[in-house]
Amino acid sequence: TFFQNFLSSKQENEKPLSENMDAFEKVRAKLETQPQEEYEIINAEIKHGGFVYYQEGCCLVRSKDEEADSDNYEVLFNLEELKLEQPFIDCIRVAPDEKYVAAKIRTEDSESSTCIVVKLSDQPVMEASFPNVSSFEWVKDEEDEDVLFYTFQRNLRCHDVYRATFGDNKRNERFYTEKDPSFFVFLYLTKDSRFLTMNIMSKTTSEVWLIDGLSPWDPPVLIQKRIHGVLYYVEHRDDELYILTNVGEPTEFKLMRTAADTPAIMNWDLFFTMKRNTKVVDLDMFKDHCVLFLKHSNLLYVNVIGLADDSVRSLKLPPWACGFILDTNSDPKNCPFQLCSPIRPPKYYTYKFAEGKLFEETGHEDPITKTSRVLRMEAKSKWHADGRLTKKLNGLADLEACIKTLHDQGFSQPSLTALTAFSAGGVLVGALCNSSPELLRAVTLEAPFLDVLNTMMDTTLPLTLEELEEWGNPSSEEKHKNYIKRYCPYQNIKPQHYPSIHITAYENDERVPLKGIVNYTEKLKEAIAEHAKDTGGGHQVPSIILDIQPGGNHVIEDSHKKITAQIKFLYEELGLDSTSVFDNLKKYLKF
């Protein structure tokens, strides 16, 4: 195994680790005893009526619910008609009366997407297609006509909402445009389909409008005008709005409610409060229950609130669980979800409201990520506020403290420590390589954000204006500029010994421009060369590898080529025997 090779190859050359190595051995043994199952993630699946809609091969298909695991399915659309390179379905939505189905289709090497609308009949046919769609939902008007609302994404920014109808009364019109470039728009249909919510959000502030699911041609109703620093998310049940918000004290998120016809903030009544330092991961609404998915002190919890009697049942989940995968579900009696962890495949659980108990499900061969109707959101906590703008160095201090703790307690040593980061995580890891390079032996970075200062000063880039609340505005605020200079990885490169670094970048990545990564790599190599010259070659010169991949997708799937390149780099830098590593990888990857 990786850990056995790791230990045996270093045993003769490294000083003995502390007695706490026994704890490390216990962790290793636990990992090895976990079932090494193969499983794959299916991109999108949704149940509607008596059918399941999903992707089979290169086709959008549907089958009867009871035949979902068989080969008896109906082909609705062949993705090859779009002439895209390896297309896959990212999201599916079915019209209320199943006259139409809409699907968002993407490719692995691009963030752009196409939404197709297929008319469901004896011979299904594509009715329309819309480019660059982000979120989309169906509603039905007073005359039983299906109306599709969708957001249009331009340069990674979603500012426009459109609505369209099909058939004999075909139309496509712009419904709303957000003028503030620091905000974006996404659509969410409440669990009971009563309202379509138009969510207008920045990093710290939100504003929600209600579109009547029964009268979608009526003007939308504003719940509460945006207030700087106030975030809120909305669900609906029995003519009441349930609002998850950080308004008021304490700043942790709390659940409030109000009548749907009096939605303004002065009418919000406190319904449920969270413990301090609790992160709200998600919320799901049922006929008689509201389910909150929470994280507190690094443990996951499910809180089940009875809406009839305001009872609360809090369930502490297994300590190995690190995250939730929430399931599509229209059954008012059950709340299904999965728990995931780096050390085992996801496990299925179902909370059954009638029994008031959580059950672990068995018999699922392949855990599946499904398109969900659950309100997807990231409830920003005080912890997040303490790590943005002029508090970014707090994150660097936390990362350094974690690594030093692993060293101090004998779990590792600097020459045995590797670190990996993706996207904005590159800021902290790059900063650590500048400030405390002696803590690390090797680093892998993927699509890393490394030139914070120059990026945030270039307002022509797609995400600069949207990210000002996170990083600050160095163009207009001198204190922001000076603070960013203190930690920006590119700005703080200097002649010194660095860990070896493997960087994977993407040629047409719109989120993290390739130019900044190339500039960082060149500057880093120059500093390393200068240091080697000044010290006369006293240190082993670190390897700096820049692997530029084709494509423009910032969220690249875990391809075999990428994984093997990164693993090969780490094994070589840590001095491990990689003879059997690729055979072991085949247990998890289908070459």
Coordinates of C-alpha atoms in Angstrom, one line a residue:
T1 CA 0.0 0.0 0.0
F2 CA 0.9 3.7 -0.2
F3 CA 1.6 3.8 3.6
Q4 CA 3.7 0.7 3.7
N5 CA 5.9 1.8 0.8
F6 CA 6.1 5.2 2.4
L7 CA 7.3 3.9 5.7
S8 CA 9.7 1.2 4.5
S9 CA 11.5 3.5 2.0
K10 CA 12.2 6.1 4.7
Q11 CA 13.0 3.9 7.7
E12 CA 16.7 3.8 7.3
N13 CA 17.2 7.5 6.5
E14 CA 14.9 9.3 8.9
K15 CA 15.2 9.8 12.6
P16 CA 12.7 7.7 14.6
L17 CA 9.3 9.2 14.9
S18 CA 7.7 9.6 18.3
E19 CA 5.6 7.1 20.1
N20 CA 2.5 8.7 18.6
M21 CA 3.4 6.8 15.4
D22 CA 1.3 4.1 16.9
A23 CA -1.7 6.3 16.3
F24 CA -0.6 6.7 12.7
E25 CA -0.3 2.9 12.4
K26 CA -3.9 2.6 13.7
V27 CA -5.1 5.0 11.1
R28 CA -3.2 3.2 8.3
A29 CA -4.7 -0.1 9.5
K30 CA -8.2 1.3 9.5
L31 CA -7.8 2.6 6.0
E32 CA -6.6 -0.8 4.8
T33 CA -9.5 -2.7 6.3
Q34 CA -12.1 -0.5 4.6
P35 CA -13.9 -2.2 1.7
Q36 CA -12.0 -1.3 -1.5
E37 CA -15.1 -1.1 -3.7
E38 CA -15.2 0.3 -7.2
Y39 CA -17.9 2.8 -7.7
E40 CA -18.7 5.6 -10.2
I41 CA -20.6 8.8 -9.9
I42 CA -23.5 9.3 -12.2
N43 CA -23.9 12.9 -13.2
A44 CA -27.6 13.4 -13.1
E45 CA -30.8 11.5 -12.3
I46 CA -34.2 12.7 -11.4
K47 CA -37.5 11.0 -10.6
H48 CA -40.8 12.6 -11.9
G49 CA -44.2 11.0 -12.0
G50 CA -43.6 7.3 -12.6
F51 CA -40.4 7.7 -14.5
V52 CA -36.7 8.1 -13.8
Y53 CA -34.8 10.4 -16.2
Y54 CA -31.0 9.9 -16.6
Q55 CA -28.1 9.5 -19.0
E56 CA -27.3 6.2 -20.5
G57 CA -24.3 6.1 -22.7
C58 CA -24.5 9.2 -25.0
C59 CA -28.3 9.5 -24.6
L60 CA -30.9 11.2 -22.4
V61 CA -33.3 8.4 -21.5
R62 CA -36.2 7.6 -19.2
S63 CA -37.5 4.3 -17.8
K64 CA -40.4 3.4 -15.5
D65 CA -39.4 3.7 -11.9
E66 CA -39.7 0.0 -11.2
E67 CA -37.5 -0.8 -14.2
A68 CA -34.8 1.8 -13.5
D69 CA -32.0 -0.8 -13.0
S70 CA -32.9 -2.7 -16.2
D71 CA -32.0 -2.1 -19.9
N72 CA -35.6 -1.3 -20.7
Y73 CA -35.5 2.4 -21.3
E74 CA -36.8 5.0 -23.8
V75 CA -34.2 7.2 -25.6
L76 CA -35.3 10.8 -25.6
F77 CA -32.3 12.5 -27.1
N78 CA -28.9 11.5 -28.5
L79 CA -26.3 13.9 -27.2
E80 CA -24.1 13.3 -30.3
E81 CA -26.5 15.5 -32.2
L82 CA -24.9 18.5 -30.5
K83 CA -21.5 17.7 -32.0
L84 CA -19.7 18.2 -28.7
E85 CA -16.6 16.4 -27.5
Q86 CA -17.6 13.8 -24.9
P87 CA -20.8 15.6 -23.7
F88 CA -22.5 14.7 -20.4
I89 CA -25.7 15.7 -18.7
D90 CA -25.2 18.0 -15.7
C91 CA -28.8 18.6 -14.7
I92 CA -32.3 17.5 -15.6
R93 CA -35.6 19.2 -15.0
V94 CA -39.0 17.8 -16.0
A95 CA -42.1 20.0 -16.7
P96 CA -44.9 19.5 -14.2
D97 CA -47.2 17.5 -16.5
E98 CA -44.3 15.7 -18.3
K99 CA -44.9 17.3 -21.7
Y100 CA -41.3 18.5 -21.8
V101 CA -37.9 17.7 -20.2
A102 CA -35.0 20.1 -20.1
A103 CA -31.4 19.0 -19.7
K104 CA -28.1 21.0 -19.2
I105 CA -25.3 19.5 -21.2
R106 CA -21.6 20.2 -20.7
T107 CA -18.2 18.8 -21.7
E108 CA -15.3 18.0 -19.3
D109 CA -13.0 20.6 -20.9
S110 CA -15.3 23.6 -20.8
E111 CA -17.6 25.4 -18.4
S112 CA -20.0 26.5 -21.1
S113 CA -23.2 24.5 -21.3
T114 CA -26.2 24.0 -23.5
C115 CA -29.8 23.5 -22.3
I116 CA -31.9 21.4 -24.5
V117 CA -35.7 21.1 -24.3
V118 CA -37.2 17.8 -25.5
K119 CA -40.9 17.4 -26.2
L120 CA -42.1 14.1 -24.8
S121 CA -44.3 12.2 -27.2
D122 CA -44.4 8.9 -29.0
Q123 CA -41.4 10.2 -30.9
P124 CA -39.5 12.6 -28.7
V125 CA -38.0 15.6 -30.5
M126 CA -35.8 18.4 -29.4
E127 CA -38.0 21.5 -29.3
A128 CA -35.3 24.1 -28.5
S129 CA -31.8 24.7 -27.3
F130 CA -30.3 27.6 -25.3
P131 CA -26.6 28.3 -25.0
N132 CA -24.7 29.2 -21.7
V133 CA -27.5 28.3 -19.3
S134 CA -26.7 28.0 -15.6
S135 CA -29.8 27.3 -13.5
F136 CA -33.3 26.5 -14.9
E137 CA -36.7 25.5 -13.6
W138 CA -40.2 24.7 -14.9
V139 CA -43.5 26.1 -13.7
K140 CA -47.0 25.9 -15.1
D141 CA -49.3 28.9 -15.8
E142 CA -53.1 29.3 -15.3
E143 CA -53.8 27.8 -18.8
D144 CA -51.6 24.7 -18.1
E145 CA -48.8 26.0 -20.3
D146 CA -45.3 25.0 -19.3
V147 CA -43.0 27.9 -18.7
L148 CA -39.2 27.5 -18.5
F149 CA -37.2 30.1 -16.5
Y150 CA -33.4 30.0 -17.0
T151 CA -30.4 32.1 -16.2
F152 CA -27.9 33.1 -18.9
Q153 CA -24.2 33.0 -18.1
R154 CA -21.9 35.4 -19.9
N155 CA -18.1 35.5 -19.0
L156 CA -18.9 33.3 -15.9
R157 CA -21.4 35.9 -14.7
C158 CA -25.2 35.1 -14.4
H159 CA -27.0 38.5 -14.5
D160 CA -29.9 37.7 -16.9
V161 CA -33.1 35.6 -16.3
Y162 CA -35.2 34.5 -19.3
R163 CA -38.6 32.8 -19.6
A164 CA -39.6 30.7 -22.5
T165 CA -42.6 28.7 -23.7
F166 CA -42.9 26.1 -26.5
G167 CA -45.3 24.5 -28.9
D168 CA -47.8 26.7 -30.7
N169 CA -47.2 29.6 -28.4
K170 CA -43.4 29.7 -28.6
R171 CA -41.6 32.7 -27.0
N172 CA -38.4 33.5 -25.3
E173 CA -38.0 36.8 -23.5
R174 CA -35.7 38.4 -20.9
F175 CA -37.4 38.6 -17.5
Y176 CA -34.8 40.2 -15.3
T177 CA -31.3 41.8 -15.5
E178 CA -29.1 42.4 -12.5
K179 CA -27.2 45.7 -12.8
D180 CA -24.7 45.3 -10.0
P181 CA -21.7 43.3 -11.4
S182 CA -20.8 42.0 -7.9
F183 CA -24.0 40.1 -7.7
F184 CA -25.1 36.9 -9.5
V185 CA -28.5 35.3 -10.0
F186 CA -29.7 31.7 -9.6
L187 CA -33.1 30.0 -9.7
Y188 CA -34.5 27.6 -7.1
L189 CA -38.0 26.0 -7.1
T190 CA -39.3 25.5 -3.6
K191 CA -39.8 21.9 -2.5
D192 CA -43.6 22.1 -2.9
S193 CA -43.2 23.8 -6.3
R194 CA -45.4 26.6 -5.1
F195 CA -42.8 29.4 -5.8
L196 CA -39.9 29.8 -8.0
T197 CA -37.3 31.9 -6.1
M198 CA -35.0 34.3 -8.0
N199 CA -31.9 34.5 -5.7
I200 CA -29.7 37.6 -6.3
M201 CA -26.5 37.2 -4.3
S202 CA -23.0 38.5 -3.6
K203 CA -20.4 37.0 -1.3
T204 CA -22.1 38.7 1.7
T205 CA -25.5 39.9 0.7
S206 CA -28.7 38.4 -0.9
E207 CA -32.1 39.4 -2.2
V208 CA -34.9 37.0 -3.1
W209 CA -37.9 37.5 -5.3
L210 CA -40.9 35.1 -5.5
I211 CA -42.3 34.1 -8.8
D212 CA -45.8 32.6 -8.4
G213 CA -45.7 28.9 -9.5
L214 CA -49.4 29.2 -10.4
S215 CA -49.2 32.6 -12.1
P216 CA -45.7 33.0 -13.6
W217 CA -46.8 35.9 -15.8
D218 CA -47.5 38.1 -12.7
P219 CA -44.8 40.5 -11.5
P220 CA -42.4 38.8 -9.0
V221 CA -42.8 39.7 -5.3
L222 CA -39.7 41.0 -3.4
I223 CA -39.2 39.3 0.0
Q224 CA -36.7 41.7 1.4
K225 CA -34.5 44.3 -0.4
R226 CA -30.8 43.6 -0.1
I227 CA -29.2 44.7 3.1
H228 CA -25.4 44.7 3.1
G229 CA -24.1 41.8 5.2
V230 CA -27.5 40.0 5.4
L231 CA -27.8 36.6 3.6
Y232 CA -31.1 34.7 3.4
Y233 CA -32.5 31.6 1.7
V234 CA -36.2 30.8 1.3
E235 CA -38.4 27.7 1.4
H236 CA -42.2 27.4 1.5
R237 CA -44.8 25.3 3.2
D238 CA -48.5 25.8 3.8
D239 CA -48.6 29.5 2.9
E240 CA -45.6 30.2 5.1
L241 CA -42.0 31.1 4.2
Y242 CA -39.2 29.5 6.1
I243 CA -36.1 31.7 5.9
L244 CA -32.6 30.7 6.8
T245 CA -30.7 33.9 7.6
N246 CA -27.8 35.5 9.4
V247 CA -29.8 38.6 10.3
G248 CA -29.5 39.9 13.8
E249 CA -27.5 38.6 16.7
P250 CA -25.9 36.1 17.1
T251 CA -24.5 36.1 13.5
E252 CA -24.9 32.3 13.2
F253 CA -27.6 31.3 10.8
K254 CA -31.1 30.9 12.3
L255 CA -34.4 29.7 10.9
M256 CA -37.2 32.2 10.8
R257 CA -40.7 32.1 9.3
T258 CA -43.4 34.5 8.1
A259 CA -46.7 34.4 6.2
A260 CA -46.1 34.2 2.4
D261 CA -48.3 37.3 1.9
T262 CA -46.2 39.4 4.4
P263 CA -42.6 38.5 3.5
A264 CA -40.7 41.6 4.6
I265 CA -38.1 41.4 7.2
M266 CA -40.1 43.1 10.0
N267 CA -42.5 40.2 9.9
W268 CA -39.9 37.4 10.3
D269 CA -40.4 35.5 13.5
L270 CA -37.5 33.4 15.1
F271 CA -38.3 29.7 14.7
F272 CA -35.0 27.9 15.4
T273 CA -31.5 28.9 16.4
M274 CA -28.2 27.0 15.8
K275 CA -25.5 26.4 18.3
R276 CA -22.6 28.8 18.1
N277 CA -20.0 27.9 15.5
T278 CA -22.4 25.7 13.6
K279 CA -22.2 25.6 9.9
V280 CA -25.5 25.0 8.0
V281 CA -24.6 22.8 5.1
D282 CA -28.2 22.4 3.6
L283 CA -31.9 22.4 4.3
D284 CA -34.7 20.2 3.1
M285 CA -38.4 20.8 3.5
F286 CA -41.1 18.2 3.8
K287 CA -44.8 18.2 4.4
D288 CA -44.6 18.1 8.2
H289 CA -40.8 18.4 8.8
C290 CA -37.9 20.6 8.1
V291 CA -34.5 18.9 8.0
L292 CA -31.2 20.8 8.7
F293 CA -27.9 19.3 7.7
L294 CA -25.2 20.8 10.0
K295 CA -21.5 20.7 10.9
H296 CA -20.3 21.5 14.4
S297 CA -16.9 20.9 15.9
N298 CA -15.9 18.8 12.7
L299 CA -18.8 16.5 13.3
L300 CA -22.0 16.2 11.1
Y301 CA -25.5 16.4 12.5
V302 CA -29.0 16.2 11.2
N303 CA -31.7 18.2 13.0
V304 CA -35.2 17.1 12.3
I305 CA -37.8 19.8 13.2
G306 CA -41.5 18.8 13.5
L307 CA -43.5 21.6 12.0
A308 CA -46.7 20.6 13.6
D309 CA -45.4 20.6 17.2
D310 CA -42.1 22.5 16.8
S311 CA -40.3 19.4 18.2
V312 CA -36.5 19.0 17.4
R313 CA -34.6 15.8 17.2
S314 CA -30.8 16.2 16.8
L315 CA -28.9 13.2 15.4
K316 CA -25.1 13.0 15.7
L317 CA -23.7 11.1 12.6
P318 CA -20.8 8.7 12.5
P319 CA -17.4 10.5 13.2
W320 CA -15.9 9.2 9.9
A321 CA -18.4 11.2 7.8
C322 CA -17.0 14.4 6.3
G323 CA -19.8 15.5 4.0
F324 CA -23.4 15.0 2.8
I325 CA -24.7 14.0 -0.6
L326 CA -28.4 14.9 -0.7
D327 CA -30.8 12.9 -2.6
T328 CA -33.8 13.8 -4.8
N329 CA -36.9 12.9 -3.0
S330 CA -40.6 13.4 -3.3
D331 CA -41.7 11.0 -0.5
P332 CA -43.0 13.0 2.4
K333 CA -42.4 10.1 4.8
N334 CA -38.6 9.7 4.3
C335 CA -35.5 11.9 4.1
P336 CA -32.7 10.0 2.2
F337 CA -29.1 11.1 2.0
Q338 CA -25.6 9.8 1.8
L339 CA -22.6 10.3 4.0
C340 CA -19.2 10.6 2.3
S341 CA -15.6 10.3 3.5
P342 CA -12.1 10.1 2.0
I343 CA -11.6 6.6 3.6
R344 CA -14.7 4.8 2.3
P345 CA -17.4 5.0 -0.4
P346 CA -20.6 6.9 0.4
K347 CA -23.1 5.2 2.6
Y348 CA -26.9 5.5 2.2
Y349 CA -29.1 6.6 5.1
T350 CA -32.8 7.3 5.4
Y351 CA -34.5 9.2 8.2
K352 CA -38.1 7.8 8.5
F353 CA -40.3 10.4 10.1
A354 CA -43.0 7.9 11.3
E355 CA -40.4 5.9 13.3
G356 CA -38.4 9.0 14.3
K357 CA -35.2 7.0 13.5
L358 CA -32.3 7.0 11.1
F359 CA -31.7 3.8 9.2
E360 CA -28.6 2.7 7.3
E361 CA -29.6 1.4 3.9
T362 CA -28.0 -1.7 2.3
G363 CA -28.0 -3.2 -1.1
H364 CA -26.8 -0.1 -3.0
E365 CA -24.0 -1.2 -5.3
D366 CA -23.1 2.2 -6.7
P367 CA -23.5 5.4 -4.7
I368 CA -25.0 8.0 -7.0
T369 CA -24.8 11.8 -7.0
K370 CA -28.2 12.9 -8.2
T371 CA -29.7 16.2 -9.3
S372 CA -31.3 17.5 -6.1
R373 CA -34.3 19.7 -5.4
V374 CA -32.7 20.6 -2.1
L375 CA -31.7 24.2 -1.6
R376 CA -28.0 24.3 -2.4
M377 CA -26.3 26.9 -0.4
E378 CA -23.3 27.7 1.7
A379 CA -24.3 29.5 4.9
K380 CA -21.4 31.8 5.6
S381 CA -20.3 31.7 9.2
K382 CA -18.4 33.9 11.5
W383 CA -15.5 31.5 10.9
H384 CA -15.6 32.5 7.2
A385 CA -15.8 36.2 8.1
D386 CA -12.6 35.8 10.2
G387 CA -10.7 34.6 7.1
R388 CA -11.5 37.1 4.4
L389 CA -10.4 40.6 3.4
T390 CA -7.8 41.9 5.9
K391 CA -8.0 38.6 7.9
K392 CA -6.7 36.3 5.2
L393 CA -3.5 35.7 7.1
N394 CA -5.6 33.9 9.7
G395 CA -6.1 31.1 7.2
L396 CA -2.3 30.9 6.7
A397 CA -1.7 30.7 10.4
D398 CA -4.3 27.9 10.7
L399 CA -2.7 25.9 8.0
E400 CA 0.8 26.3 9.5
A401 CA -0.5 25.3 12.9
C402 CA -2.1 22.2 11.6
I403 CA 1.1 21.0 9.8
K404 CA 3.2 21.8 12.9
T405 CA 0.8 19.8 15.1
L406 CA 1.2 16.8 12.8
H407 CA 5.0 17.1 13.1
D408 CA 5.0 17.8 16.9
Q409 CA 2.8 14.8 17.6
G410 CA 4.9 12.5 15.5
F411 CA 2.5 11.8 12.7
S412 CA 5.0 13.1 10.2
Q413 CA 8.2 15.1 9.5
P414 CA 8.9 17.9 7.1
S415 CA 10.7 15.6 4.7
L416 CA 7.6 13.3 4.8
T417 CA 5.0 16.0 4.3
A418 CA 3.2 16.8 1.1
L419 CA 0.4 19.3 0.5
T420 CA -2.2 19.6 -2.3
A421 CA -4.5 22.5 -3.1
F422 CA -7.0 23.4 -5.8
S423 CA -8.1 26.9 -7.1
A424 CA -8.2 29.5 -4.3
G425 CA -6.6 26.9 -2.0
G426 CA -3.4 27.8 -3.9
V427 CA -3.3 31.1 -2.2
L428 CA -2.7 29.6 1.3
V429 CA -0.4 26.8 0.0
G430 CA 1.6 29.3 -2.1
A431 CA 1.9 31.7 0.8
L432 CA 3.1 28.9 3.1
C433 CA 5.7 27.9 0.6
N434 CA 7.0 31.5 0.8
S435 CA 6.8 31.9 4.6
S436 CA 7.6 28.4 5.9
P437 CA 9.0 26.3 3.1
E438 CA 10.9 24.1 5.6
L439 CA 7.6 22.5 6.7
L440 CA 7.1 20.7 3.3
R441 CA 8.8 18.3 1.0
A442 CA 6.4 18.4 -2.0
V443 CA 3.3 20.3 -3.2
T444 CA 0.7 19.6 -5.9
L445 CA -1.4 22.5 -7.1
E446 CA -4.3 22.4 -9.5
A447 CA -5.7 25.4 -11.3
P448 CA -4.2 27.5 -8.5
F449 CA -4.9 31.1 -7.7
L450 CA -1.4 32.5 -7.2
D451 CA -1.4 36.1 -8.4
V452 CA -4.0 37.7 -6.1
L453 CA -2.9 41.3 -6.4
N454 CA -2.7 41.6 -10.2
T455 CA -5.9 39.6 -10.7
M456 CA -7.9 41.7 -8.3
M457 CA -6.7 44.9 -10.0
D458 CA -7.9 43.7 -13.4
T459 CA -11.6 44.4 -13.6
T460 CA -11.8 43.0 -17.1
L461 CA -11.4 39.5 -15.7
P462 CA -14.8 37.7 -15.3
L463 CA -14.8 37.2 -11.5
T464 CA -12.8 40.2 -10.2
L465 CA -15.8 42.4 -9.3
E466 CA -17.7 39.4 -7.9
E467 CA -14.8 38.6 -5.6
L468 CA -14.1 42.0 -4.2
E469 CA -15.9 41.2 -1.0
E470 CA -13.7 38.2 -0.5
W471 CA -10.2 39.6 -1.3
G472 CA -10.7 43.4 -1.1
N473 CA -10.3 46.1 -3.7
P474 CA -6.6 46.9 -4.2
S475 CA -7.4 49.4 -6.9
S476 CA -9.2 51.8 -4.6
E477 CA -8.3 50.8 -1.1
E478 CA -4.6 51.2 -0.2
K479 CA -5.0 49.1 2.9
H480 CA -6.4 46.2 0.9
K481 CA -3.5 46.5 -1.6
N482 CA -0.9 46.6 1.1
Y483 CA -2.5 43.6 2.9
I484 CA -2.7 41.5 -0.2
K485 CA 1.0 42.2 -0.8
R486 CA 1.7 40.5 2.6
Y487 CA 0.5 37.1 1.5
C488 CA 0.1 37.0 -2.3
P489 CA 2.2 34.0 -3.5
Y490 CA 3.5 35.7 -6.6
Q491 CA 4.4 38.9 -4.8
N492 CA 6.4 37.2 -2.1
I493 CA 8.6 34.8 -4.0
K494 CA 12.2 35.2 -2.9
P495 CA 15.6 33.4 -3.2
Q496 CA 15.3 30.5 -0.7
H497 CA 14.9 26.8 -0.6
Y498 CA 11.4 25.7 -1.8
P499 CA 9.6 22.4 -1.7
S500 CA 9.2 20.6 -5.0
I501 CA 6.0 21.8 -6.7
H502 CA 3.8 20.2 -9.4
I503 CA 1.3 22.6 -11.0
T504 CA -1.6 21.5 -13.3
A505 CA -3.1 24.4 -15.2
Y506 CA -5.7 24.6 -18.0
E507 CA -5.1 26.4 -21.2
N508 CA -8.4 28.3 -21.4
D509 CA -9.4 28.5 -17.8
E510 CA -11.5 31.6 -17.4
R511 CA -11.5 31.6 -13.6
V512 CA -7.7 31.4 -13.0
P513 CA -6.0 32.8 -16.1
L514 CA -3.0 30.8 -17.3
K515 CA -0.9 33.9 -17.6
G516 CA -0.7 34.4 -13.8
I517 CA 0.3 30.7 -13.3
V518 CA 3.0 30.9 -16.0
N519 CA 4.4 34.2 -14.5
Y520 CA 4.4 32.6 -11.0
T521 CA 6.3 29.5 -12.3
E522 CA 8.9 31.5 -14.1
K523 CA 9.5 33.8 -11.2
L524 CA 9.7 30.9 -8.8
K525 CA 12.3 29.1 -11.0
E526 CA 14.4 32.3 -11.2
A527 CA 14.4 32.6 -7.4
I528 CA 15.4 29.0 -7.0
A529 CA 18.2 29.3 -9.4
E530 CA 19.5 32.5 -7.7
H531 CA 19.3 30.7 -4.3
A532 CA 21.3 27.7 -5.7
K533 CA 23.9 30.0 -7.1
D534 CA 24.3 31.9 -3.8
T535 CA 24.5 28.8 -1.7
G536 CA 26.8 26.9 -4.0
G537 CA 24.4 24.0 -4.5
G538 CA 24.2 23.1 -0.8
H539 CA 20.6 22.0 -1.1
Q540 CA 19.0 19.6 -3.6
V541 CA 17.3 21.8 -6.2
P542 CA 13.5 21.3 -6.0
S543 CA 11.6 20.2 -9.0
I544 CA 9.1 22.8 -10.4
I545 CA 6.8 21.2 -13.0
L546 CA 4.1 23.1 -14.9
D547 CA 1.7 20.7 -16.7
I548 CA -0.6 22.7 -19.0
Q549 CA -3.6 20.8 -20.0
P550 CA -5.9 21.6 -23.0
G551 CA -9.4 22.8 -22.4
G552 CA -11.1 25.6 -20.5
N553 CA -12.9 23.9 -17.6
H554 CA -11.8 25.1 -14.2
V555 CA -13.4 22.0 -12.6
I556 CA -11.7 19.2 -14.4
E557 CA -12.8 15.7 -13.6
D558 CA -10.2 13.4 -12.0
S559 CA -8.8 12.0 -15.3
H560 CA -6.4 9.1 -15.2
K561 CA -3.7 11.1 -16.9
K562 CA -3.9 13.9 -14.3
I563 CA -4.0 11.5 -11.3
T564 CA -1.2 9.4 -12.4
A565 CA 1.0 12.4 -13.1
Q566 CA 0.4 13.8 -9.6
I567 CA 0.9 10.4 -7.9
K568 CA 4.1 9.8 -9.9
F569 CA 5.4 13.2 -8.8
L570 CA 4.6 12.6 -5.1
Y571 CA 6.1 9.1 -5.1
E572 CA 9.3 10.3 -6.6
E573 CA 9.7 13.4 -4.4
L574 CA 9.0 11.3 -1.2
G575 CA 11.4 8.6 -2.3
L576 CA 8.7 5.9 -2.5
D577 CA 8.7 2.7 -4.5
S578 CA 6.0 3.3 -7.2
T579 CA 6.3 -0.2 -8.7
S580 CA 2.9 -1.3 -7.7
V581 CA 1.2 2.1 -7.3
F582 CA -0.6 2.0 -10.7
D583 CA -1.8 -1.5 -10.1
N584 CA -3.4 -0.3 -6.9
L585 CA -4.9 2.7 -8.7
K586 CA -6.7 0.3 -11.1
K587 CA -8.9 -0.7 -8.1
Y588 CA -10.4 2.7 -8.2
L589 CA -9.9 4.0 -11.8
K590 CA -11.2 2.2 -14.9
F591 CA -8.3 2.4 -17.3

